PDB file of C-alpha atoms in Angstrom:
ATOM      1  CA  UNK A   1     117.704 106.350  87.268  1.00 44.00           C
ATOM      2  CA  UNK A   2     119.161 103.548  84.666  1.00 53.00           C
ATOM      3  CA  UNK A   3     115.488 101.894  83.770  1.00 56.00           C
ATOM      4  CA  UNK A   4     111.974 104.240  83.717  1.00 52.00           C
ATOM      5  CA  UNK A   5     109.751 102.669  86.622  1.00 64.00           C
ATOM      6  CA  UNK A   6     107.549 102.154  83.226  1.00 67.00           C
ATOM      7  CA  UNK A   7     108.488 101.444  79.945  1.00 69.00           C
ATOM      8  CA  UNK A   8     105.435 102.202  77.661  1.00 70.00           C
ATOM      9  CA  UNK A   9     105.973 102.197  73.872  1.00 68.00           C
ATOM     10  CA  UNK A  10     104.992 105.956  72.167  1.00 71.00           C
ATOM     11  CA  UNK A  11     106.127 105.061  68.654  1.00 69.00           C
ATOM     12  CA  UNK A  12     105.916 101.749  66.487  1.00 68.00           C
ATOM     13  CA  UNK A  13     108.382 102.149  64.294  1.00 73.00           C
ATOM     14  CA  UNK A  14     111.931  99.835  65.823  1.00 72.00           C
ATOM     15  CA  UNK A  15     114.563 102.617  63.656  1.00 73.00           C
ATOM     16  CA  UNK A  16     112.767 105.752  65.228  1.00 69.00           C
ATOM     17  CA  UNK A  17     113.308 106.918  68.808  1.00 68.00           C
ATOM     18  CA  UNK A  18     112.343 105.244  72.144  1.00 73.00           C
ATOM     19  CA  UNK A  19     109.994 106.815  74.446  1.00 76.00           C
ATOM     20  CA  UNK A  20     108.632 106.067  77.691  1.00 77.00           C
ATOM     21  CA  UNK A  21     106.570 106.665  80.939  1.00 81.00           C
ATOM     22  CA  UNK A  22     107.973 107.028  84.248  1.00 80.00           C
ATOM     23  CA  UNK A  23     107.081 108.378  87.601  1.00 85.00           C
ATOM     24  CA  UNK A  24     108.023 111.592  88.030  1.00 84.00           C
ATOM     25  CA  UNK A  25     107.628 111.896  91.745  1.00 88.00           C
ATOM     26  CA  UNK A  26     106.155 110.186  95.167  1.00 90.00           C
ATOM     27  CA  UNK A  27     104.280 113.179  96.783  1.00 92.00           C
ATOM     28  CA  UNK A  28     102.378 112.118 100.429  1.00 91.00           C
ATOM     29  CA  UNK A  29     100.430 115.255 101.454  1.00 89.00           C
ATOM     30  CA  UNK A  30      97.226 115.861 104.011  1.00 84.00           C
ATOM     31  CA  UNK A  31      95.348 117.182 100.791  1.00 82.00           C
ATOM     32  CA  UNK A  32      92.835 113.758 100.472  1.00 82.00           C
ATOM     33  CA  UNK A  33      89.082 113.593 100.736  1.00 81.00           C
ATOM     34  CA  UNK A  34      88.941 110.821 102.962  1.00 82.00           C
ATOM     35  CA  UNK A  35      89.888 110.474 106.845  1.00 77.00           C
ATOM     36  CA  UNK A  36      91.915 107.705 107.709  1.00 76.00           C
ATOM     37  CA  UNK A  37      90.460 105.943 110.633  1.00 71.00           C
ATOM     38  CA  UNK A  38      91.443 102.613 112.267  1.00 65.00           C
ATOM     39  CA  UNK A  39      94.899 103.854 113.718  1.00 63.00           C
ATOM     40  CA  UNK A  40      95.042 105.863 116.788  1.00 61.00           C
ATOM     41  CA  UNK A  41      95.777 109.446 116.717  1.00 61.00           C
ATOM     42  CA  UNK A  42      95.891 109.141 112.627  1.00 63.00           C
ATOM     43  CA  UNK A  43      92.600 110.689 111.588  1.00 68.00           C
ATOM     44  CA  UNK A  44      94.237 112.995 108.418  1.00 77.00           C
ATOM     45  CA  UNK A  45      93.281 112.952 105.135  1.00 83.00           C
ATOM     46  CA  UNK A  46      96.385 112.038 103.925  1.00 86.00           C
ATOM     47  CA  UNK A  47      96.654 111.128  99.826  1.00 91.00           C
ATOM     48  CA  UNK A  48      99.649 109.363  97.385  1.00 93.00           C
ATOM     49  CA  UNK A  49      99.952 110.804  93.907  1.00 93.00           C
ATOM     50  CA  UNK A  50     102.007 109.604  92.001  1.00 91.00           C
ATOM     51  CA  UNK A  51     102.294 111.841  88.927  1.00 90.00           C
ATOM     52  CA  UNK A  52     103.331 110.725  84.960  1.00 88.00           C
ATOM     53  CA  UNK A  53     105.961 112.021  82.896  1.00 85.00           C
ATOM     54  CA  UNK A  54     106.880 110.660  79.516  1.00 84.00           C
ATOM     55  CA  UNK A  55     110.302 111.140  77.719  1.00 78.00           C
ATOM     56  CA  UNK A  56     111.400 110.754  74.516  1.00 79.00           C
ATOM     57  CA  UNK A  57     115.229 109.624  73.364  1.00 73.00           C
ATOM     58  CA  UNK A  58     117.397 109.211  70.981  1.00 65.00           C
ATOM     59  CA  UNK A  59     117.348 105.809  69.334  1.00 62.00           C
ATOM     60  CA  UNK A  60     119.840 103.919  71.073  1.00 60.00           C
ATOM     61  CA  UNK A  61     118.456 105.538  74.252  1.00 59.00           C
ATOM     62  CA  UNK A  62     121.303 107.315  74.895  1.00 62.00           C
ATOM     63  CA  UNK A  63     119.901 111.107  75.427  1.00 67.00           C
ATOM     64  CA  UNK A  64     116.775 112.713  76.002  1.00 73.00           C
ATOM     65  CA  UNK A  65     115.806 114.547  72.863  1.00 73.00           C
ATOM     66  CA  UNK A  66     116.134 118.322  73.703  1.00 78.00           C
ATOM     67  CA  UNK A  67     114.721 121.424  72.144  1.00 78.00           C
ATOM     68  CA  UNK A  68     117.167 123.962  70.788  1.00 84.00           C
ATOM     69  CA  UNK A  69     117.526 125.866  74.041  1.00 88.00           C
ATOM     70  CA  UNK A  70     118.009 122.250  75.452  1.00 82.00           C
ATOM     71  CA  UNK A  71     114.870 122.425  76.985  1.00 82.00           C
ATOM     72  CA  UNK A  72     113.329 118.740  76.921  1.00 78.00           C
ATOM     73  CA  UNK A  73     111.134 118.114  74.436  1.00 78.00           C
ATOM     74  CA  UNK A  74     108.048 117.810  76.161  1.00 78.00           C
ATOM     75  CA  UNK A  75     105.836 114.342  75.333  1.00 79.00           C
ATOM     76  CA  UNK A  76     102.404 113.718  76.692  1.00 80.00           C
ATOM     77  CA  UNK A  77     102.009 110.763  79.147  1.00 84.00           C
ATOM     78  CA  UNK A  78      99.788 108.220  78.150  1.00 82.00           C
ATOM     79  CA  UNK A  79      99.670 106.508  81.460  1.00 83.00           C
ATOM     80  CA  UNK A  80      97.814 108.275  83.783  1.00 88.00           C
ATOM     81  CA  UNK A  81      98.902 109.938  87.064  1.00 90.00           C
ATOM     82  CA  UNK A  82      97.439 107.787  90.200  1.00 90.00           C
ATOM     83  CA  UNK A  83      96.198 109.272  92.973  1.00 93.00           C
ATOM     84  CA  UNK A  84      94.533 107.505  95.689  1.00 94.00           C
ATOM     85  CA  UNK A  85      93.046 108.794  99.302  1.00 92.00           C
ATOM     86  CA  UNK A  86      94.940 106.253 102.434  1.00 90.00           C
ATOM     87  CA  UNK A  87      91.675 105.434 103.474  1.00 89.00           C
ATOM     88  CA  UNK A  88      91.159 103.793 100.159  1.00 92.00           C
ATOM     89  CA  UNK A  89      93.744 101.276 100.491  1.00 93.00           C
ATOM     90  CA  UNK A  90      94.278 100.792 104.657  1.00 88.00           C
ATOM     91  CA  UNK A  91      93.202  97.568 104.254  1.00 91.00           C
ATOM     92  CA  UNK A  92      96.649  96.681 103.305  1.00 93.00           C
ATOM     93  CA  UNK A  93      98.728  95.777 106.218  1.00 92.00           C
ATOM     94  CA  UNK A  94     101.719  97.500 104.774  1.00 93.00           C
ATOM     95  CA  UNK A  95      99.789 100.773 104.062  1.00 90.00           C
ATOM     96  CA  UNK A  96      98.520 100.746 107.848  1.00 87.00           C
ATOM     97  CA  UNK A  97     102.494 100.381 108.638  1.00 90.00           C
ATOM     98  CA  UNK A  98     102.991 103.033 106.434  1.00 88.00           C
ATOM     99  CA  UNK A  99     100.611 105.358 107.837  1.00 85.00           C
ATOM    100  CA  UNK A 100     101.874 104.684 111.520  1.00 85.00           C
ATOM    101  CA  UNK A 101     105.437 105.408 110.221  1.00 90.00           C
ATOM    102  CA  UNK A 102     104.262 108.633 108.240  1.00 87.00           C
ATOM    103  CA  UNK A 103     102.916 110.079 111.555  1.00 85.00           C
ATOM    104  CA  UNK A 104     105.388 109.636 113.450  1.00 89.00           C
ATOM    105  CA  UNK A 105     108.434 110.875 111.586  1.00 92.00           C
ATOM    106  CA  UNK A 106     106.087 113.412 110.861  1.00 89.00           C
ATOM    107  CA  UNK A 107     105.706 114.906 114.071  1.00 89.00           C
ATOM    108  CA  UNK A 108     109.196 113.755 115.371  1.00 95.00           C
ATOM    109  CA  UNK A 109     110.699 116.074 112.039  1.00 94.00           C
ATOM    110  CA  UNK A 110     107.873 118.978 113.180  1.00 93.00           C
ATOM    111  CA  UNK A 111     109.037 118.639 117.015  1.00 95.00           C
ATOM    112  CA  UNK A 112     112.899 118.879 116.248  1.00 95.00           C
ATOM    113  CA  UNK A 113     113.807 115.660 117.268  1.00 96.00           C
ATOM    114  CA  UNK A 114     114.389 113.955 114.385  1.00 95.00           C
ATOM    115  CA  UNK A 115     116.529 115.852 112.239  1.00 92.00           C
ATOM    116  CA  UNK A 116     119.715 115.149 109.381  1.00 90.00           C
ATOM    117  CA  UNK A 117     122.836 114.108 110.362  1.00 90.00           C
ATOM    118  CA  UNK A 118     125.595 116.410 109.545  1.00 89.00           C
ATOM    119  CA  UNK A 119     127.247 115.868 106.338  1.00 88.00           C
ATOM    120  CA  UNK A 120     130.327 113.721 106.386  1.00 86.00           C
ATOM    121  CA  UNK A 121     133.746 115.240 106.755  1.00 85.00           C
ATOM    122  CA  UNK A 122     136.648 113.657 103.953  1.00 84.00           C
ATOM    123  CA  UNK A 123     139.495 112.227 106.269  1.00 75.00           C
TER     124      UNK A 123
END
């Protein structure tokens, strides 16, 4: 990634490090509190979360600042994680595509017929 998804400041001071927020991950799992309904044969609980990390760099943002074990040096997110039930937000016509799509490659990956192709052989 060249660009965080979201640049937050963490410090004020312009001669000091740069620091931002970014989204650490896109997880889709059947873990909501809400059953989607409206779609046929779709009536999961599916949820998005999409949790927060911050990171903190060197001024001219060319490397994460690392501990001495070059762990990274960990910086508490001010932007929150969002998480949000599908049935929340299936009022968006993109989010019912969404959900269609989900369920199907879903059980097409669980059936065995959809599956990677092989990796690519060098000429």
């Amino acid at each position: 990634m060249s660009e965080p998804d979201i640049i937050l400041p963490l410090t004020s001071d312009p001669a000091g490090p740069k620091a931002w927020c970014w989204i650490a991950a896109v997880e889709i799992t059947r873990q909501g509190t809400k059953s989607v309904s409206g779609i046929p044969q779709l009536e999961d609980t599916w949820r998005i979360n999409l949790p927060m990390r911050a990171s903190l760099a060197l001024q001219d943002g060319s490397d994460v600042v690392r501990q001495a074990d070059g762990r990274e040096v960990d910086v508490p997110s001010p932007a929150k994680s969002v998480c949000v039930d599908l049935a929340d937000i299936l009022h968006d016509p993109q989010v019912q595509q969404l959900a269609a799509t989900l369920r199907d490659v879903t059980l097409r990956l669980a059936s065995g017929s959809l599956k990677p192709l092989p990796p690519a052989t060098p000429e």
